mmCIF file of C-alpha atoms in Angstrom:
data_model
loop_
_atom_site.group_PDB
_atom_site.id
_atom_site.type_symbol
_atom_site.label_atom_id
_atom_site.label_comp_id
_atom_site.label_asym_id
_atom_site.label_seq_id
_atom_site.Cartn_x
_atom_site.Cartn_y
_atom_site.Cartn_z
ATOM 1 C CA MET V 83 26.829 2.929 -15.807
ATOM 2 C CA PRO V 84 26.916 3.707 -19.544
ATOM 3 C CA HIS V 85 24.177 2.589 -21.815
ATOM 4 C CA SER V 86 24.311 2.449 -25.544
ATOM 5 C CA THR V 87 21.188 0.900 -26.846
ATOM 6 C CA MET V 88 18.644 3.328 -28.212
ATOM 7 C CA LEU V 89 15.058 2.230 -27.197
ATOM 8 C CA MET V 90 11.574 3.771 -27.639
ATOM 9 C CA GLY V 91 12.350 5.792 -30.717
ATOM 10 C CA THR V 92 15.139 8.146 -30.450
ATOM 11 C CA MET V 93 15.067 8.604 -26.741
ATOM 12 C CA PRO V 94 18.285 7.445 -24.991
ATOM 13 C CA PRO V 95 18.129 5.353 -21.747
ATOM 14 C CA THR V 96 17.937 7.229 -18.475
ATOM 15 C CA GLU V 97 21.232 7.096 -16.545
ATOM 16 C CA VAL V 98 20.494 6.576 -12.812
ATOM 17 C CA TYR V 99 23.274 8.453 -10.845
ATOM 18 C CA PRO V 100 24.782 6.878 -7.719
ATOM 19 C CA SER V 101 23.148 9.449 -5.373
ATOM 20 C CA GLU V 102 19.842 8.660 -6.910
ATOM 21 C CA ARG V 103 20.299 4.898 -6.519
ATOM 22 C CA VAL V 104 21.415 5.402 -2.811
ATOM 23 C CA ILE V 105 18.219 7.444 -2.174
ATOM 24 C CA VAL V 106 16.004 4.847 -3.757
ATOM 25 C CA MET V 107 17.731 1.970 -1.909
ATOM 26 C CA VAL V 108 17.299 3.784 1.448
ATOM 27 C CA SER V 109 13.469 3.996 0.544
ATOM 28 C CA CYS V 110 13.423 0.223 -0.174
ATOM 29 C CA VAL V 111 15.080 -0.473 3.127
ATOM 30 C CA LEU V 112 12.581 1.726 4.980
ATOM 31 C CA SER V 113 9.721 0.113 3.295
ATOM 32 C CA PHE V 114 11.027 -3.410 4.026
ATOM 33 C CA LEU V 115 11.509 -2.540 7.738
ATOM 34 C CA GLY V 116 8.103 -0.877 7.762
ATOM 35 C CA SER V 117 6.280 -3.958 6.262
ATOM 36 C CA SER V 118 8.158 -6.176 8.510
ATOM 37 C CA LEU V 119 7.000 -4.132 11.529
ATOM 38 C CA LEU V 120 3.398 -4.536 10.353
ATOM 39 C CA VAL V 121 3.937 -8.354 10.060
ATOM 40 C CA PHE V 122 5.649 -8.372 13.415
ATOM 41 C CA THR V 123 2.763 -6.571 15.222
ATOM 42 C CA HIS V 124 0.245 -8.841 13.702
ATOM 43 C CA ALA V 125 2.118 -11.990 14.876
ATOM 44 C CA LEU V 126 2.882 -10.654 18.247
ATOM 45 C CA TRP V 127 -0.585 -9.570 19.366
ATOM 46 C CA PRO V 128 -3.329 -12.025 18.369
ATOM 47 C CA GLU V 129 -6.052 -10.025 20.107
ATOM 48 C CA LEU V 130 -5.506 -7.202 17.619
ATOM 49 C CA ARG V 131 -6.061 -9.355 14.524
ATOM 50 C CA THR V 132 -9.146 -7.575 13.176
ATOM 51 C CA ARG V 133 -10.204 -8.419 9.566
ATOM 52 C CA PRO V 134 -8.942 -5.030 8.289
ATOM 53 C CA ARG V 135 -5.449 -5.729 9.929
ATOM 54 C CA GLN V 136 -5.534 -9.246 8.324
ATOM 55 C CA LEU V 137 -6.061 -7.718 4.920
ATOM 56 C CA LEU V 138 -3.203 -5.248 5.824
ATOM 57 C CA LEU V 139 -0.990 -8.190 6.666
ATOM 58 C CA TYR V 140 -1.399 -9.558 3.197
ATOM 59 C CA LEU V 141 -0.740 -6.140 1.667
ATOM 60 C CA SER V 142 2.578 -5.883 3.806
ATOM 61 C CA LEU V 143 3.634 -9.259 2.510
ATOM 62 C CA ALA V 144 3.344 -8.091 -0.992
ATOM 63 C CA ASP V 145 5.149 -4.838 -0.192
ATOM 64 C CA LEU V 146 8.023 -6.882 1.530
ATOM 65 C CA LEU V 147 8.554 -8.732 -1.715
ATOM 66 C CA SER V 148 8.294 -5.610 -3.739
ATOM 67 C CA SER V 149 10.846 -3.611 -1.740
ATOM 68 C CA ALA V 150 13.381 -6.538 -1.750
ATOM 69 C CA SER V 151 13.119 -7.010 -5.546
ATOM 70 C CA TYR V 152 13.339 -3.330 -6.224
ATOM 71 C CA PHE V 153 16.530 -3.015 -4.085
ATOM 72 C CA TYR V 154 18.195 -5.712 -5.948
ATOM 73 C CA GLY V 155 17.317 -4.120 -9.189
ATOM 74 C CA VAL V 156 18.584 -0.671 -8.194
ATOM 75 C CA LEU V 157 21.674 -2.232 -6.664
ATOM 76 C CA GLN V 158 22.471 -4.011 -10.028
ATOM 77 C CA ASP V 159 21.433 -1.141 -12.219
ATOM 78 C CA PHE V 160 20.937 -3.391 -15.191
ATOM 79 C CA ASN V 161 21.948 -2.438 -18.663
ATOM 80 C CA ARG V 162 20.728 -5.434 -20.593
ATOM 81 C CA THR V 163 18.287 -8.319 -20.186
ATOM 82 C CA SER V 164 19.859 -11.136 -18.200
ATOM 83 C CA TRP V 165 18.390 -14.003 -16.173
ATOM 84 C CA ASP V 166 18.538 -12.072 -12.869
ATOM 85 C CA CYS V 167 16.957 -9.116 -14.687
ATOM 86 C CA VAL V 168 14.143 -11.260 -15.767
ATOM 87 C CA LEU V 169 13.827 -12.732 -12.200
ATOM 88 C CA GLN V 170 13.808 -9.474 -10.507
ATOM 89 C CA GLY V 171 11.437 -7.964 -13.112
ATOM 90 C CA ALA V 172 8.994 -10.899 -12.478
ATOM 91 C CA LEU V 173 9.161 -10.692 -8.646
ATOM 92 C CA SER V 174 8.692 -6.912 -8.625
ATOM 93 C CA THR V 175 5.818 -7.280 -11.280
ATOM 94 C CA PHE V 176 3.941 -9.880 -9.200
ATOM 95 C CA SER V 177 4.372 -8.089 -5.879
ATOM 96 C CA ASN V 178 3.600 -4.662 -7.201
ATOM 97 C CA THR V 179 0.478 -5.883 -9.041
ATOM 98 C CA SER V 180 -0.574 -7.780 -5.858
ATOM 99 C CA SER V 181 -0.040 -4.696 -3.742
ATOM 100 C CA PHE V 182 -2.443 -2.774 -6.065
ATOM 101 C CA PHE V 183 -4.993 -5.502 -5.651
ATOM 102 C CA TRP V 184 -4.746 -5.703 -1.883
ATOM 103 C CA THR V 185 -4.901 -1.918 -1.527
ATOM 104 C CA MET V 186 -8.265 -1.976 -3.476
ATOM 105 C CA ALA V 187 -9.443 -5.198 -1.538
ATOM 106 C CA ILE V 188 -9.056 -3.257 1.784
ATOM 107 C CA ALA V 189 -11.146 -0.355 0.485
ATOM 108 C CA SER V 190 -13.752 -2.775 -1.024
ATOM 109 C CA TYR V 191 -13.933 -4.602 2.260
ATOM 110 C CA LEU V 192 -14.536 -1.463 4.159
ATOM 111 C CA TYR V 193 -17.154 -0.317 1.762
ATOM 112 C CA ILE V 194 -19.053 -3.678 1.730
ATOM 113 C CA THR V 195 -19.177 -3.832 5.562
ATOM 114 C CA ILE V 196 -19.680 -0.194 6.508
ATOM 115 C CA VAL V 197 -21.682 1.264 3.718
ATOM 116 C CA ARG V 198 -23.595 -1.714 2.386
ATOM 117 C CA GLY V 199 -23.841 -3.386 5.804
ATOM 118 C CA THR V 200 -23.427 -6.697 4.031
ATOM 119 C CA PRO V 201 -22.167 -9.640 6.360
ATOM 120 C CA THR V 202 -18.865 -10.934 5.220
ATOM 121 C CA GLY V 203 -17.256 -14.438 5.784
ATOM 122 C CA THR V 204 -14.590 -16.569 4.539
ATOM 123 C CA GLY V 205 -16.101 -16.500 0.964
ATOM 124 C CA LEU V 206 -15.106 -12.900 0.511
ATOM 125 C CA LEU V 207 -11.663 -13.387 1.879
ATOM 126 C CA CYS V 208 -11.084 -16.347 -0.528
ATOM 127 C CA PHE V 209 -12.131 -14.049 -3.479
ATOM 128 C CA PHE V 210 -9.699 -11.460 -2.389
ATOM 129 C CA HIS V 211 -6.967 -14.139 -2.292
ATOM 130 C CA VAL V 212 -7.800 -15.458 -5.693
ATOM 131 C CA MET V 213 -7.834 -11.891 -7.180
ATOM 132 C CA SER V 214 -4.913 -10.394 -5.299
ATOM 133 C CA TRP V 215 -2.553 -13.317 -5.668
ATOM 134 C CA GLY V 216 -3.912 -15.466 -8.537
ATOM 135 C CA VAL V 217 -4.398 -12.590 -11.123
ATOM 136 C CA PRO V 218 -0.847 -11.054 -10.671
ATOM 137 C CA PHE V 219 0.642 -14.462 -10.686
ATOM 138 C CA ALA V 220 -1.122 -15.359 -13.908
ATOM 139 C CA ILE V 221 -0.126 -12.044 -15.589
ATOM 140 C CA THR V 222 3.449 -12.478 -14.387
ATOM 141 C CA VAL V 223 3.834 -16.008 -15.687
ATOM 142 C CA ALA V 224 2.388 -15.064 -19.012
ATOM 143 C CA ALA V 225 4.828 -12.057 -19.288
ATOM 144 C CA VAL V 226 7.856 -14.264 -18.474
ATOM 145 C CA ALA V 227 6.682 -17.118 -20.763
ATOM 146 C CA LEU V 228 6.154 -14.689 -23.715
ATOM 147 C CA LYS V 229 9.499 -12.949 -22.916
ATOM 148 C CA LYS V 230 8.059 -9.504 -22.143
ATOM 149 C CA ILE V 231 10.033 -8.812 -19.044
ATOM 150 C CA GLY V 232 13.565 -7.397 -19.401
ATOM 151 C CA TYR V 233 15.675 -4.263 -19.739
ATOM 152 C CA ASP V 234 13.677 -1.173 -19.871
ATOM 153 C CA ALA V 235 16.440 1.510 -20.059
ATOM 154 C CA SER V 236 15.267 3.042 -16.663
ATOM 155 C CA ASN V 237 12.708 5.091 -18.689
ATOM 156 C CA VAL V 238 9.836 3.360 -16.946
ATOM 157 C CA SER V 239 11.735 2.332 -13.878
ATOM 158 C CA VAL V 240 14.755 3.543 -11.769
ATOM 159 C CA GLY V 241 17.388 0.978 -12.331
ATOM 160 C CA TRP V 242 15.229 -2.148 -12.069
ATOM 161 C CA CYS V 243 13.919 -4.347 -14.897
ATOM 162 C CA TRP V 244 10.228 -4.303 -15.903
ATOM 163 C CA VAL V 245 8.694 -4.652 -19.375
ATOM 164 C CA ASN V 246 11.274 -5.010 -22.173
ATOM 165 C CA LEU V 247 10.962 -1.764 -24.292
ATOM 166 C CA GLN V 248 12.021 -3.765 -27.357
ATOM 167 C CA ALA V 249 8.749 -5.688 -27.311
ATOM 168 C CA ALA V 250 6.530 -4.702 -30.072
ATOM 169 C CA ASP V 251 3.478 -4.795 -27.690
ATOM 170 C CA ARG V 252 5.273 -3.098 -24.745
ATOM 171 C CA VAL V 253 2.416 -0.770 -24.145
ATOM 172 C CA LEU V 254 -0.112 -3.512 -23.680
ATOM 173 C CA TRP V 255 2.141 -5.335 -21.305
ATOM 174 C CA MET V 256 2.947 -2.287 -19.318
ATOM 175 C CA LEU V 257 -0.800 -1.864 -18.720
ATOM 176 C CA LEU V 258 -1.307 -5.388 -17.860
ATOM 177 C CA THR V 259 1.769 -5.688 -15.522
ATOM 178 C CA GLY V 260 0.839 -2.603 -13.438
ATOM 179 C CA LYS V 261 -0.312 0.547 -15.083
ATOM 180 C CA LEU V 262 -3.829 -0.548 -15.797
ATOM 181 C CA TRP V 263 -4.394 -1.509 -12.149
ATOM 182 C CA GLU V 264 -2.640 1.664 -11.087
ATOM 183 C CA LEU V 265 -4.957 3.817 -13.129
ATOM 184 C CA LEU V 266 -8.090 1.980 -11.947
ATOM 185 C CA ALA V 267 -6.819 2.601 -8.290
ATOM 186 C CA TYR V 268 -6.615 6.296 -8.897
ATOM 187 C CA VAL V 269 -10.373 6.245 -9.527
ATOM 188 C CA ILE V 270 -11.666 3.402 -7.288
ATOM 189 C CA LEU V 271 -9.884 4.277 -3.996
ATOM 190 C CA PRO V 272 -11.053 7.896 -3.744
ATOM 191 C CA VAL V 273 -14.600 7.059 -4.765
ATOM 192 C CA LEU V 274 -14.818 4.271 -2.176
ATOM 193 C CA TYR V 275 -13.233 6.141 0.665
ATOM 194 C CA ILE V 276 -15.370 9.236 -0.128
ATOM 195 C CA LEU V 277 -18.447 6.981 -0.002
ATOM 196 C CA ILE V 278 -17.348 5.475 3.305
ATOM 197 C CA LYS V 279 -16.614 8.822 4.860
ATOM 198 C CA LYS V 280 -19.920 10.226 3.813
ATOM 199 C CA HIS V 281 -21.633 7.231 5.334
ATOM 200 C CA ILE V 282 -19.909 7.447 8.598
ATOM 201 C CA ASN V 283 -20.563 11.189 8.886
ATOM 202 C CA ARG V 284 -24.310 10.735 8.256
ATOM 203 C CA ALA V 285 -24.427 7.790 10.687
ATOM 204 C CA HIS V 286 -22.783 9.936 13.444
ATOM 205 C CA ALA V 287 -25.042 12.891 12.699
ATOM 206 C CA ALA V 288 -28.059 10.686 13.123
ATOM 207 C CA LEU V 289 -26.665 9.006 16.276
ATOM 208 C CA SER V 290 -25.705 12.318 17.908
ATOM 209 C CA GLU V 291 -29.257 13.582 17.172
ATOM 210 C CA TYR V 292 -31.052 10.744 18.950
ATOM 211 C CA ARG V 293 -28.367 9.815 21.564
ATOM 212 C CA PRO V 294 -26.583 13.087 22.171
ATOM 213 C CA ILE V 295 -24.744 11.729 25.220
ATOM 214 C CA LEU V 296 -22.643 9.478 22.904
ATOM 215 C CA ALA V 297 -21.390 12.462 20.879
ATOM 216 C CA ARG V 298 -19.914 13.885 24.057
ATOM 217 C CA ALA V 299 -18.199 10.793 25.209
ATOM 218 C CA PRO V 300 -14.464 11.488 25.711
ATOM 219 C CA ALA V 301 -13.018 8.684 23.543
ATOM 220 C CA PHE V 302 -15.798 8.529 20.949
ATOM 221 C CA GLN V 303 -15.024 11.825 19.178
ATOM 222 C CA PRO V 304 -11.206 11.190 18.973
ATOM 223 C CA ARG V 305 -11.844 7.743 17.390
ATOM 224 C CA THR V 306 -14.228 9.181 14.842
ATOM 225 C CA SER V 307 -11.657 11.890 14.143
ATOM 226 C CA ILE V 308 -8.944 9.281 13.548
ATOM 227 C CA ALA V 309 -11.186 7.275 11.109
ATOM 228 C CA ASP V 310 -11.900 10.417 9.201
ATOM 229 C CA LYS V 311 -8.262 11.409 8.860
ATOM 230 C CA LYS V 312 -7.311 7.897 7.743
ATOM 231 C CA LEU V 313 -10.199 7.854 5.090
ATOM 232 C CA ILE V 314 -8.794 10.946 3.679
ATOM 233 C CA LEU V 315 -5.073 10.100 3.893
ATOM 234 C CA ILE V 316 -5.176 6.623 2.509
ATOM 235 C CA PRO V 317 -6.152 7.597 -1.202
ATOM 236 C CA LEU V 318 -4.198 10.833 -0.958
ATOM 237 C CA ILE V 319 -0.925 9.063 0.095
ATOM 238 C CA PHE V 320 -1.361 6.314 -2.553
ATOM 239 C CA ILE V 321 -1.862 8.886 -5.346
ATOM 240 C CA PHE V 322 1.015 10.901 -4.212
ATOM 241 C CA LEU V 323 3.470 7.960 -4.157
ATOM 242 C CA ARG V 324 2.211 6.391 -7.453
ATOM 243 C CA ILE V 325 1.645 9.648 -9.661
ATOM 244 C CA TRP V 326 5.429 10.040 -10.481
ATOM 245 C CA SER V 327 5.586 6.538 -11.980
ATOM 246 C CA THR V 328 2.429 7.275 -14.028
ATOM 247 C CA ILE V 329 3.910 10.625 -15.114
ATOM 248 C CA ARG V 330 7.152 8.964 -16.397
ATOM 249 C CA PHE V 331 5.166 6.199 -18.113
ATOM 250 C CA ILE V 332 3.272 8.870 -20.132
ATOM 251 C CA LEU V 333 6.369 10.814 -20.901
ATOM 252 C CA THR V 334 8.109 7.692 -22.076
ATOM 253 C CA LEU V 335 5.128 6.831 -24.497
ATOM 254 C CA CYS V 336 5.501 10.511 -25.719
ATOM 255 C CA SER V 337 9.293 10.164 -26.089
ATOM 256 C CA SER V 338 9.730 13.229 -23.955
ATOM 257 C CA PRO V 339 13.280 14.046 -22.690
ATOM 258 C CA ALA V 340 11.597 15.261 -19.436
ATOM 259 C CA VAL V 341 11.342 11.454 -18.395
ATOM 260 C CA GLN V 342 15.002 11.769 -17.505
ATOM 261 C CA ASN V 343 14.636 14.743 -15.171
ATOM 262 C CA PRO V 344 16.513 13.822 -12.079
ATOM 263 C CA VAL V 345 13.947 15.106 -9.588
ATOM 264 C CA LEU V 346 11.304 13.056 -11.395
ATOM 265 C CA VAL V 347 13.458 9.894 -11.407
ATOM 266 C CA VAL V 348 13.989 10.128 -7.598
ATOM 267 C CA LEU V 349 10.350 10.743 -6.902
ATOM 268 C CA HIS V 350 9.358 7.861 -9.129
ATOM 269 C CA GLY V 351 11.993 5.579 -7.215
ATOM 270 C CA ILE V 352 10.716 6.663 -3.850
ATOM 271 C CA GLY V 353 6.991 6.330 -4.879
ATOM 272 C CA ASN V 354 7.356 2.952 -6.151
ATOM 273 C CA THR V 355 9.277 1.547 -3.224
ATOM 274 C CA PHE V 356 7.970 3.346 -0.005
ATOM 275 C CA GLN V 357 4.422 1.987 0.075
ATOM 276 C CA GLY V 358 5.335 -0.392 3.010
ATOM 277 C CA GLY V 359 6.920 2.428 4.893
ATOM 278 C CA ALA V 360 3.915 4.653 4.351
ATOM 279 C CA ASN V 361 1.604 1.901 5.646
ATOM 280 C CA CYS V 362 3.782 1.475 8.682
ATOM 281 C CA ILE V 363 3.543 5.154 9.456
ATOM 282 C CA MET V 364 -0.178 5.233 9.173
ATOM 283 C CA PHE V 365 -1.254 1.924 10.745
ATOM 284 C CA VAL V 366 1.546 1.403 13.391
ATOM 285 C CA LEU V 367 3.184 4.641 14.396
ATOM 286 C CA CYS V 368 0.018 6.767 13.959
ATOM 287 C CA THR V 369 -2.300 4.020 15.653
ATOM 288 C CA ARG V 370 -2.246 4.771 19.419
ATOM 289 C CA VAL V 371 -2.974 1.186 20.609
ATOM 290 C CA ILE V 372 -0.217 -0.326 18.422
ATOM 291 C CA ARG V 373 2.183 2.477 19.327
ATOM 292 C CA THR V 374 1.678 2.203 22.945
ATOM 293 C CA ARG V 375 2.166 -1.524 22.878
ATOM 294 C CA LEU V 376 5.425 -1.134 20.988
ATOM 295 C CA LEU V 377 6.742 1.436 23.388
ATOM 296 C CA SER V 378 5.876 -0.989 26.198
ATOM 297 C CA SER V 379 7.830 -3.754 24.509
ATOM 298 C CA LEU V 380 10.865 -1.589 23.757
ATOM 299 C CA CYS V 381 11.011 0.421 26.983
ATOM 300 C CA CYS V 382 11.380 -2.486 29.430
ATOM 301 C CA GLY V 383 12.152 -0.285 32.390
ATOM 302 C CA HIS V 384 8.905 1.499 32.054
ATOM 303 C CA TYR V 385 6.912 -1.530 30.884
ATOM 304 C CA GLY V 386 4.666 -1.566 33.808
ATOM 305 C CA GLY V 387 3.596 1.996 33.606
ATOM 306 C CA LEU V 388 3.157 1.908 29.939
ATOM 307 C CA ARG V 389 1.120 -1.380 30.219
ATOM 308 C CA GLN V 390 -1.190 0.303 32.681
ATOM 309 C CA SER V 391 -1.610 3.254 30.441
ATOM 310 C CA LEU V 392 -2.512 0.865 27.601
ATOM 311 C CA GLN V 393 -5.121 -0.962 29.646
ATOM 312 C CA ARG V 394 -6.629 2.425 30.737
ATOM 313 C CA LEU V 395 -6.683 3.452 27.078
ATOM 314 C CA GLU V 396 -8.495 0.380 25.998
ATOM 315 C CA ARG V 397 -10.879 0.287 28.974
ATOM 316 C CA GLY V 398 -11.647 3.927 28.022
ATOM 317 C CA TYR V 399 -12.614 3.096 24.447
ATOM 318 C CA GLN V 400 -14.766 0.164 25.720
ATOM 319 C CA ASP V 401 -16.498 2.230 28.377
ATOM 320 C CA ALA V 402 -17.172 5.307 26.051
ATOM 321 C CA GLU V 403 -18.468 3.583 23.050
ATOM 322 C CA PRO V 404 -21.944 2.009 22.450
ATOM 323 C CA PRO V 405 -22.194 -1.734 21.911
ATOM 324 C CA MET V 406 -21.476 -2.794 18.401
ATOM 325 C CA ASN V 407 -24.708 -4.040 17.304
ATOM 326 C CA THR V 408 -23.959 -4.473 13.587
ATOM 327 C CA GLN V 409 -20.997 -5.604 11.593
ATOM 328 C CA ALA V 410 -20.774 -2.174 9.965
ATOM 329 C CA GLU V 411 -20.306 -0.505 13.517
ATOM 330 C CA GLN V 412 -17.801 -3.193 14.456
ATOM 331 C CA THR V 413 -15.811 -2.657 11.259
ATOM 332 C CA GLU V 414 -15.849 1.025 11.641
ATOM 333 C CA ALA V 415 -14.441 0.651 15.119
ATOM 334 C CA GLU V 416 -11.756 -1.818 14.061
ATOM 335 C CA PHE V 417 -10.776 0.574 11.206
ATOM 336 C CA ALA V 418 -10.438 3.483 13.443
ATOM 337 C CA SER V 419 -7.960 1.402 15.598
ATOM 338 C CA THR V 420 -6.206 -0.165 12.593
#
C-alpha cells in the first residue's frame, strides 16, 4: 500500500509487503492458538492449577488480546490515523504492556518463593493484578485521551498502529507504552532467573551431600534438569523475540534506513506477535504431564493406556521426591512441572 507522508525527519514510511504481512499474520494465529491452549489446559484440569500456572494464565490472556489486535493491524495495514487504528493501537498497547508486567510478575513470584523463602498469599497476587492490569490500563487511557496513539508509518511496527510519529513527545510515549518496560525486562528477567538457578543448584548440592539417596532417585534428577533448562530458556526466548523491536526502535530514533530492512521487519513482526506461541511450546508441549494429558484427550482410542502411563508418571514423581516441607520446595517442584 503506497504511503506519502514523510515522518520522523526525512525517513519515508516502511512498506510492509504482502509476503511479510502473511508471515506476521501466521505468527499471530499461532500465538492466539498457543495462548488459547494454555487457557484451555488451565480450565480443563483443576488439579494442575498451581500458582505459577495461574500467573501463566493471566499472561496468556494478555497474549491472546495482543495477538488478536496485532492481527487486525497487519490485516488492515494502516496508512493514516483512523478510529480503528486508534482502537487497535490502544488494545495492543494495553495487552503488550500487560504481557511485560505479567512476565516479570512470574519471575518475581519464583524469586520471592524459591530464593527468599517468603510465604505468599492473596496480597501478592492482588499486587500483581494491580500492577499488571492497572498500570497498562492507566497508560493506555492517558495515551488515547492525549491523542498519542495513531499511525506510525510501520517504522516502529509492522503494519499496526502504535504511537503517532507526528507527536512532538513521541519518544516519551514510546517508552511509556512499551519500550521502557521492555528494556527493564531485558535486565530484570536474566538477573532474577540467574539468582533462582544458582539458589536451586546450591540447595540441590547441599541436599545431595546430606541425603545422597535423593540425588540418585530416578525422577528427581530429570525434574531438576527440566527446571534448569526452563530457567535458562525463559529469559533467552523473551530477549530473542523482543530484541528486533528494540533494534528498529533505536534505528527509527536515529533515522537510519536500515529500519526498513525486510529481514528485520519480519523478525520484528514475529517477535512481537509470537510470545503466546513460545509460551505454549515451553509450558504445554515441553511439559510432560500436560503433554501426556493432551495426548490422552486427543487419542481416544488409546486413552486407557495413555491414562495409565500418566498415572504411573505422576506416582513416580511422588514416590521419588522428598516431602515438600517449605513453600520454596513446593514452588520449585510446581515450576518444574509448569
